[in-house]
XYZ file of C-alpha atoms in Angstrom:
454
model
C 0.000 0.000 0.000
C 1.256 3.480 -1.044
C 1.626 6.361 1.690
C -1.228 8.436 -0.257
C -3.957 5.050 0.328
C -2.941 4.811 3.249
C -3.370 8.242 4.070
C -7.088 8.551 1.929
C -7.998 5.772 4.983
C -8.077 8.888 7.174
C -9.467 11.951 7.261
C -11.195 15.134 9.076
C -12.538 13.913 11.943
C -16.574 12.973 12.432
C -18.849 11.770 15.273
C -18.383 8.959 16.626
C -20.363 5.649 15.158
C -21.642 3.517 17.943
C -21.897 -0.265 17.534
C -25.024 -1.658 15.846
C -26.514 -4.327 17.737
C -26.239 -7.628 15.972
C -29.388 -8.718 14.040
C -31.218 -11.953 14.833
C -30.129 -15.009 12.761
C -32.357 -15.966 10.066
C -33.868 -19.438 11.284
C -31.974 -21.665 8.354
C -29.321 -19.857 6.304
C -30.451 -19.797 2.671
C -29.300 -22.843 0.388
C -25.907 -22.839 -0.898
C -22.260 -23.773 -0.151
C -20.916 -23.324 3.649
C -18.437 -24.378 5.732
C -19.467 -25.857 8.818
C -17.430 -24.715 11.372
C -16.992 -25.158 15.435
C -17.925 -22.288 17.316
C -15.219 -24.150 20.386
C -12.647 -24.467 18.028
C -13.071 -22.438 15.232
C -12.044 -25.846 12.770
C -13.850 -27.274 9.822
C -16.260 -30.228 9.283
C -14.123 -32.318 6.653
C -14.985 -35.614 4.710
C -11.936 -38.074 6.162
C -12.240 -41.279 4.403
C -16.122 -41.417 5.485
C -15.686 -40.052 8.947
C -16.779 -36.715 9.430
C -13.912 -34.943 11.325
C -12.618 -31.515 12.267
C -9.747 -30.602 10.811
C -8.393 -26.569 10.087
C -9.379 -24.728 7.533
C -8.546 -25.325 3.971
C -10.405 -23.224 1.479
C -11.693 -25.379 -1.037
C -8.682 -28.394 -0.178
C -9.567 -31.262 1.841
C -13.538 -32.292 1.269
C -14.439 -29.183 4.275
C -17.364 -27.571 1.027
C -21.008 -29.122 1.937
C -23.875 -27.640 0.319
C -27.036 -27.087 2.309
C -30.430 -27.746 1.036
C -33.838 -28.586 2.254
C -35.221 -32.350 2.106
C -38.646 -32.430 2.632
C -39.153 -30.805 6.640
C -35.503 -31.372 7.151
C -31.850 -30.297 5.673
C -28.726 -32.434 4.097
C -25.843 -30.933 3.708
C -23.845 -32.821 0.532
C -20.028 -32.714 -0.109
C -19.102 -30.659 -3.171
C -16.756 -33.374 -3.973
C -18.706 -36.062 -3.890
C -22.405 -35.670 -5.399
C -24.696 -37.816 -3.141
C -22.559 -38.291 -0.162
C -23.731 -35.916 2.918
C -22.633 -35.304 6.356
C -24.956 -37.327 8.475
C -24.862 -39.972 11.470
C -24.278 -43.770 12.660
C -25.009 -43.889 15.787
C -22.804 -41.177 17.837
C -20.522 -41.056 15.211
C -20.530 -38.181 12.730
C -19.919 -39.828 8.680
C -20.970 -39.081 5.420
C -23.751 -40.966 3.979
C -26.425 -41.332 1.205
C -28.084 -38.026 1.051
C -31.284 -39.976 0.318
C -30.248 -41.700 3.825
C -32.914 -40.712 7.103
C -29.447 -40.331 8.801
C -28.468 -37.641 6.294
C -31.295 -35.647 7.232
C -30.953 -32.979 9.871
C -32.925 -30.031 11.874
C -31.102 -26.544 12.271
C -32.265 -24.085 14.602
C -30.585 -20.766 15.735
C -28.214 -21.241 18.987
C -27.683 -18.892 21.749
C -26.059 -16.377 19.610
C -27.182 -14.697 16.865
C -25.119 -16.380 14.212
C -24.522 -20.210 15.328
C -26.777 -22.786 14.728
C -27.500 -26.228 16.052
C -27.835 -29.391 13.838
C -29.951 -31.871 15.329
C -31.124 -35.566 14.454
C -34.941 -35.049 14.035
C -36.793 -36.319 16.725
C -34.024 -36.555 18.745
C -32.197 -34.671 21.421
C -29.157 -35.644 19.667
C -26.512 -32.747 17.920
C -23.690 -32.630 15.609
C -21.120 -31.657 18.008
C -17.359 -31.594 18.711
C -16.171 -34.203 20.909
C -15.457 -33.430 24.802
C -11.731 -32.273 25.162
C -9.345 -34.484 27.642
C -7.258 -32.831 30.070
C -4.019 -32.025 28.651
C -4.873 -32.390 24.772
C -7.121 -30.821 21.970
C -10.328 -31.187 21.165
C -10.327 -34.761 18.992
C -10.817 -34.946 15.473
C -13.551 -37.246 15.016
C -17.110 -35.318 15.279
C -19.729 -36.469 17.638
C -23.627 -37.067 18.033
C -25.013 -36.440 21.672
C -26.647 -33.755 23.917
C -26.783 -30.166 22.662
C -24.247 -28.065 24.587
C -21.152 -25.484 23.741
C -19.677 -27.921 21.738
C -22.902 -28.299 19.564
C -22.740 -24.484 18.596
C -21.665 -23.986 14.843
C -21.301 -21.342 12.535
C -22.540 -21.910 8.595
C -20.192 -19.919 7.027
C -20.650 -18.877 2.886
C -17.674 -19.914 0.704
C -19.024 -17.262 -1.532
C -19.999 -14.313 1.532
C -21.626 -11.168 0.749
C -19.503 -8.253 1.189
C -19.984 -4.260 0.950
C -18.043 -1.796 -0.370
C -15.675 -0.037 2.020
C -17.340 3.066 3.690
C -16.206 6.818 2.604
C -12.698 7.686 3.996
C -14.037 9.622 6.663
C -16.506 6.512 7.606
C -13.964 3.375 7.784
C -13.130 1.978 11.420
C -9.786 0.515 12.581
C -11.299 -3.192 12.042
C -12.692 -2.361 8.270
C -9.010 -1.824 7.392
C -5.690 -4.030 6.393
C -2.523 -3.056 6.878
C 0.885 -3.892 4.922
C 3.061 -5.668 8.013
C 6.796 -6.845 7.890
C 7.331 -10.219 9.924
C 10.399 -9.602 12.032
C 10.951 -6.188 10.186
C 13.998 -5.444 12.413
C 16.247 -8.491 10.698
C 16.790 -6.438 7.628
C 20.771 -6.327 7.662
C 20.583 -2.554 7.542
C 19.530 -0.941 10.661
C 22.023 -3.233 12.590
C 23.054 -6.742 13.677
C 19.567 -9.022 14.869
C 21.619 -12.692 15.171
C 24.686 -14.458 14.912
C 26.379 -14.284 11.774
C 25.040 -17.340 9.929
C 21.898 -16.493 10.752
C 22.474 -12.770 9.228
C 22.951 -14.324 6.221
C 18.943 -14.816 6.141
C 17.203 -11.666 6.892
C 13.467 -11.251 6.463
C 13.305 -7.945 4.930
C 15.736 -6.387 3.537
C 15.248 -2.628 3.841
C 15.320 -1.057 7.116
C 12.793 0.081 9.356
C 12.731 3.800 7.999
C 12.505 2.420 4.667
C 9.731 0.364 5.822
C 7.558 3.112 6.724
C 8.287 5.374 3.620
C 7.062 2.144 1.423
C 3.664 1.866 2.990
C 4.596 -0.739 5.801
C 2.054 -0.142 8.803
C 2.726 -3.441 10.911
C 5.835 -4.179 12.636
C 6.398 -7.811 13.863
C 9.586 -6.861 16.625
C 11.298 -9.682 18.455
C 12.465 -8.052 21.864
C 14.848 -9.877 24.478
C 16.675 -9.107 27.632
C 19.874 -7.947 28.364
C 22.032 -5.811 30.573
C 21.407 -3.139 27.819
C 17.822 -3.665 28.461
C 15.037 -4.374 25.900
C 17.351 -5.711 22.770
C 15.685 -6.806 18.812
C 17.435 -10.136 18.195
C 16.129 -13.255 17.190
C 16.044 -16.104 19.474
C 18.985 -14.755 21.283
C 21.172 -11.754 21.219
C 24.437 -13.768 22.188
C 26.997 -13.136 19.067
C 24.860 -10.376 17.699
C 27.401 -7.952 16.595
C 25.685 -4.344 16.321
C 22.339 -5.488 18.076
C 19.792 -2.581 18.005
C 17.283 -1.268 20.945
C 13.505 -1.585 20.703
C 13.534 2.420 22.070
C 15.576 3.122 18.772
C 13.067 1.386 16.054
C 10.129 3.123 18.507
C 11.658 6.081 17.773
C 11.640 6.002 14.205
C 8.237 5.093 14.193
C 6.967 7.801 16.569
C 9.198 10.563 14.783
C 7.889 9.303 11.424
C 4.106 9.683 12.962
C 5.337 13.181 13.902
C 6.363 14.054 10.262
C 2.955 12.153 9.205
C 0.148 13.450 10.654
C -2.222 11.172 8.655
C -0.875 8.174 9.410
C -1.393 5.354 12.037
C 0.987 2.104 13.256
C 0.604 -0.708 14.925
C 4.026 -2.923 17.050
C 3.466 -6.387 17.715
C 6.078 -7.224 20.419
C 7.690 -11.196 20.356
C 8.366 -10.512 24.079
C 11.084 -12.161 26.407
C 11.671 -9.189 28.591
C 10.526 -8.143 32.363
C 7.648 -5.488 32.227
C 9.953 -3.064 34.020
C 12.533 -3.495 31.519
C 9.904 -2.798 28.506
C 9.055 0.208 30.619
C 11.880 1.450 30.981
C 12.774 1.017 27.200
C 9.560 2.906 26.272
C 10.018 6.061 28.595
C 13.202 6.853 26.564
C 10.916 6.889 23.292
C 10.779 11.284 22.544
C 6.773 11.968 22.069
C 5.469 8.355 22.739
C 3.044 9.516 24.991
C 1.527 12.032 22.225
C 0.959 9.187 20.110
C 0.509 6.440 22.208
C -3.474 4.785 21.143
C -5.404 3.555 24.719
C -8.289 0.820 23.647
C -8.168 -0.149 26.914
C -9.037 3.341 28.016
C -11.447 4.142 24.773
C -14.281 1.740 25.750
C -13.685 -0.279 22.502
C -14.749 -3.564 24.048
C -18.028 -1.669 24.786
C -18.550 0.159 21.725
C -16.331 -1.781 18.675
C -13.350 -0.061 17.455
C -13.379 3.166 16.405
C -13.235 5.410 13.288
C -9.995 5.603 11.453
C -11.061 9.875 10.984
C -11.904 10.066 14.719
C -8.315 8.022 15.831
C -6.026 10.591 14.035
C -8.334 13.577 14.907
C -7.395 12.511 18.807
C -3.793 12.053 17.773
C -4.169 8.314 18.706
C -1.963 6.914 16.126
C 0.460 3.851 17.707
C -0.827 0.691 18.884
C 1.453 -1.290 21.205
C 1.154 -5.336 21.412
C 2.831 -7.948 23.812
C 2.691 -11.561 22.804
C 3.556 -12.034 27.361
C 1.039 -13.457 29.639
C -1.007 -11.345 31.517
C -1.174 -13.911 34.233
C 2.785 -14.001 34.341
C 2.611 -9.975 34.852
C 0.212 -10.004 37.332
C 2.606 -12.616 39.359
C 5.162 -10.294 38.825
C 3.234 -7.418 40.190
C 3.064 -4.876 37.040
C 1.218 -5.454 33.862
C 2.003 -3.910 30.838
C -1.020 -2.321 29.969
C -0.533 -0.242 33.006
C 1.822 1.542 30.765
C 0.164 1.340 27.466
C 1.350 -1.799 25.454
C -1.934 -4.485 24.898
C -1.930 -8.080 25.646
C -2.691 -9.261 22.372
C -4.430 -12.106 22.785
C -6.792 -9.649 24.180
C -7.684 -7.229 21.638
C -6.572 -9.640 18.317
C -6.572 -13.510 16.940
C -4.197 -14.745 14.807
C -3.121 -17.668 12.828
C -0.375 -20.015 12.915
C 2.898 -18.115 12.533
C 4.337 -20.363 9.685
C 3.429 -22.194 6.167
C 6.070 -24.810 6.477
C 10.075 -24.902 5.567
C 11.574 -21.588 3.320
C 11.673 -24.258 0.257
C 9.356 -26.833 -1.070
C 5.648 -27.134 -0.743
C 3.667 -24.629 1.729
C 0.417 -25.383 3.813
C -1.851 -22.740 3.269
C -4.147 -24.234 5.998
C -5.626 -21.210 8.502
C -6.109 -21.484 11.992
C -5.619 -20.207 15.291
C -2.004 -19.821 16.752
C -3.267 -19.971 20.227
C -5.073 -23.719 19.926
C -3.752 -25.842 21.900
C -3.668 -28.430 25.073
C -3.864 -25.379 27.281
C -5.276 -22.549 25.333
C -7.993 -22.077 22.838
C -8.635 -18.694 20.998
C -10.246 -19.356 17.532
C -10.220 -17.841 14.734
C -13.559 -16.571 15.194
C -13.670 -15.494 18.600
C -15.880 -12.474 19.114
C -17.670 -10.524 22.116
C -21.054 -8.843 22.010
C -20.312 -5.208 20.408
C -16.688 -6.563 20.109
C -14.700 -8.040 17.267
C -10.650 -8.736 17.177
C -8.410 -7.350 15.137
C -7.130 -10.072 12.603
C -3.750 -10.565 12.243
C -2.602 -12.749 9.301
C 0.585 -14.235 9.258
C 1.996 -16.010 5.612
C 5.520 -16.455 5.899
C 7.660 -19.608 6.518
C 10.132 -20.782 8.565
C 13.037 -18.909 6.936
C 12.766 -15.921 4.474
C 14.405 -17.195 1.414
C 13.837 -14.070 -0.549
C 12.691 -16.259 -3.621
C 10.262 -17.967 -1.751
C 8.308 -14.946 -0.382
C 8.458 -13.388 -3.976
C 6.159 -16.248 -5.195
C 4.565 -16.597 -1.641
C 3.855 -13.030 -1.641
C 2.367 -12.951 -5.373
C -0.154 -15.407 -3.666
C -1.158 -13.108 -1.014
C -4.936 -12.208 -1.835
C -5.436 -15.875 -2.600
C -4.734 -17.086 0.549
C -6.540 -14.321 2.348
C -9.778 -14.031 0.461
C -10.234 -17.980 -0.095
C -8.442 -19.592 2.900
C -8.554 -17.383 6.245
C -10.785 -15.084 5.311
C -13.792 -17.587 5.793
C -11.858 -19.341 8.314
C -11.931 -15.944 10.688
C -15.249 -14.982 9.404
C -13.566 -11.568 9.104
C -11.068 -10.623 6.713
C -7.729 -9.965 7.932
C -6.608 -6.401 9.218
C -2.665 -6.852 9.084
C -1.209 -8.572 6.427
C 2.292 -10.146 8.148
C 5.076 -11.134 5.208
C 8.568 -11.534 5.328
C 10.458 -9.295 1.956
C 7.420 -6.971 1.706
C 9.118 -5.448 -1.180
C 8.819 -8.742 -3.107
C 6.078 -10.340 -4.730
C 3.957 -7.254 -4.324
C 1.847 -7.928 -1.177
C 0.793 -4.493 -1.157
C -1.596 -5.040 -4.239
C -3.113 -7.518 -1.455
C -3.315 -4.838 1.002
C -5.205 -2.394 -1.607
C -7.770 -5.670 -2.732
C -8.732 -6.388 0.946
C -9.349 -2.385 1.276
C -11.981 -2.232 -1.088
C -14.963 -4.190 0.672
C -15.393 -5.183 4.313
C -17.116 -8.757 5.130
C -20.210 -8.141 7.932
């Protein structure tokens, strides 16, 4: 994205827009093609070999397309890939059968909130529904029939959603708009040393962090650890680092290019390994932070949705700090970060898994949550009454072979508007690549700013 769209994203300032109450759910969604996906677990209903399972989200890969339709009082919902097979029952087990089958045949009613649904067994008591999780482990694979609960809460989401042009300049809020972001944007082998040598020899961008920001880049993915030199950008470690850069001195730039930019608005995503009175400490030496520094904490956003683009640079509230750090760790400690302005992200955002696979060969394009696992559980499509998280969409690999992010990078809108896009329900606010200046992911950025997806 060019400086001047980013800048037509914001404007004069209006009046504040408050949330619109969500709409009740339509009783059955109208026929057509629809993932059916967990409202636990934010993962797919997919064809395996006859057994229905959940699996993450893969576009149109990986039999997770059924096609909803009525059948007499009742619904089946077929496989696009296999005409005649639909997702149905034997006995608590979820498979695919005949569609012509009784067990094929299901009734869907609206769930607790306004857009899940339940899929029951007619005459029955008995839901589609993803199985109980044991301690220690996910969620298993293989689908269930029992008792309607949490776990029988789905959403029917479109392949092919309805979505709205973006509003007027002066209209758009912060969660209607994507933003160009550089993975690890301070390994760029200009502004200064970020690893040992042999790892230098593999940045993931290759312009520095002033650079970054003239080009367009609004996200900045920084990797922060501790040392007796305080808050430090390396990457996994900071031993051998020859020339290792502060996180106060990439701040900096950032806050004195705000200064120079008026129009303009930036978002730090912190990889942090550091005490919070370290990060403190780093962040008071920042010149003007304060000035700049954007409160949603403090703004009632979880009350009221996120604000207006216009009304956040009106207010001069035009840097948005994230920690990837426990809150619960902080609290132990006895000082939270948000008591000095940097958000705990897995607060105010959800975001997928942070790689496609090795920097050669084949890439998974699959989309899910980063925070799924034994001991935490944040989907994709979390949301709050009046509340909806920022998406943050990672599509890099493992190592930033500049080649492979060129052709990675060319795929950018791809992945977003067929892959995680319907597997967030939302489309993606920040747009996280490794050699932004390859492969043109900005022409991704600009696509994804044309429409929003209610």
């Amino acid at each position: 994205m060019t400086t001047a769209a980013l800048a037509a994203a914001v404007v004069a300032p209006s009046p504040a827009v408050p949330a619109s109450p969500q709409a009740p759910a339509a009783a059955v969604p109208a026929p057509g093609a629809y993932y059916v996906q967990s409202a636990v677990t934010g993962l797919n209903a997919a064809d395996s070999d006859g057994t229905v399972e959940q699996h993450r989200p893969r576009g149109d890969e990986d039999h997770q397309r059924w096609t909803l339709r009525a059948s007499g009082a009742s619904y089946v919902l077929e496989s696009t890939d296999a005409a005649g097979s639909c997702l149905g029952r034997d006995g608590d087990r979820a498979v695919t059968v005949a569609c012509a089958s009784t067990d094929a045949a299901w009734e869907i009613t609206g769930a607790a909130a306004a857009d899940r649904y339940r899929l029951k067994a007619p005459g029955t008591d008995r839901h589609l529904a993803v199985a109980a999780k044991p301690a220690g482990a996910n969620h298993p694979a293989p689908l269930t029939v029992g008792p309607a609960g949490d776990l029988a809460a789905w959403y029917l989401t479109p392949v092919d959603p309805a979505t709205r042009p973006m509003p007027p300049a002066d209209q758009r809020t912060l969660d209607q708009v994507t933003f160009l972001t550089s993975h690890n944007a301070y390994a760029n082998g200009v502004d200064g040393g970020f690893a040992p040598p042999f790892v230098n020899l593999v940045p993931n961008q290759t312009r520095g962090i002033d650079r970054q920001l003239a080009d367009g880049v609004r996200g900045f993915m920084l990797d922060i650890h501790q040392t007796s030199d305080g808050a430090i950008l390396c990457h996994n470690s900071c031993t051998l680092v020859g020339g290792p850069v502060a996180l106060w001195v990439d701040v900096q730039r950032i806050v004195d290019f705000l200064e120079r930019n008026p129009g303009q608005f930036v978002t730090v995503f912190l990889e942090d390994y550091v005490d919070p009175s370290v990060l403190r400490a780093e962040l008071a030496r920042v010149d003007g932070l304060s000035d700049v520094l954007y409160r949603p904490d403090r703004a009632g956003v979880r009350e009221n949705g996120w604000p207006r683009m216009a009304d956040l640079i009106a207010a001069n509230d035009r840097l948005l700090l994230f920690t990837d750090h426990s809150r619960s760790a902080d609290e132990a400690a006895g000082l939270t970060r948000d008591g000095f302005g940097v958000m705990y992200q897995r607060e105010w955002t959800v975001e997928n898994h942070w790689s496609m696979g090795p920097g050669v060969g084949a890439s998974d394009w699959s989309c899910y949550s980063r925070w799924y696992d034994a001991n935490t559980n944040i989907p994709l499509t979390r949301t709050e009454a009046g509340f909806r998280p920022l998406f943050v969409m990672n599509h890099f690999r493992d190592a930033g072979i500049t080649s492979t992010a060129a052709t990675d990078n060319a795929k950018l809108a791809d992945r977003a508007q067929r892959f995680c896009r319907p597997a967030a329900r939302k489309k993606p606010n920040f747009l996280a690549v490794d050699h932004y200046d390859r492969g043109n992911p900005a022409a991704a950025v600009a696509t994804l700013n044309t429409y929003t997806y209610p």
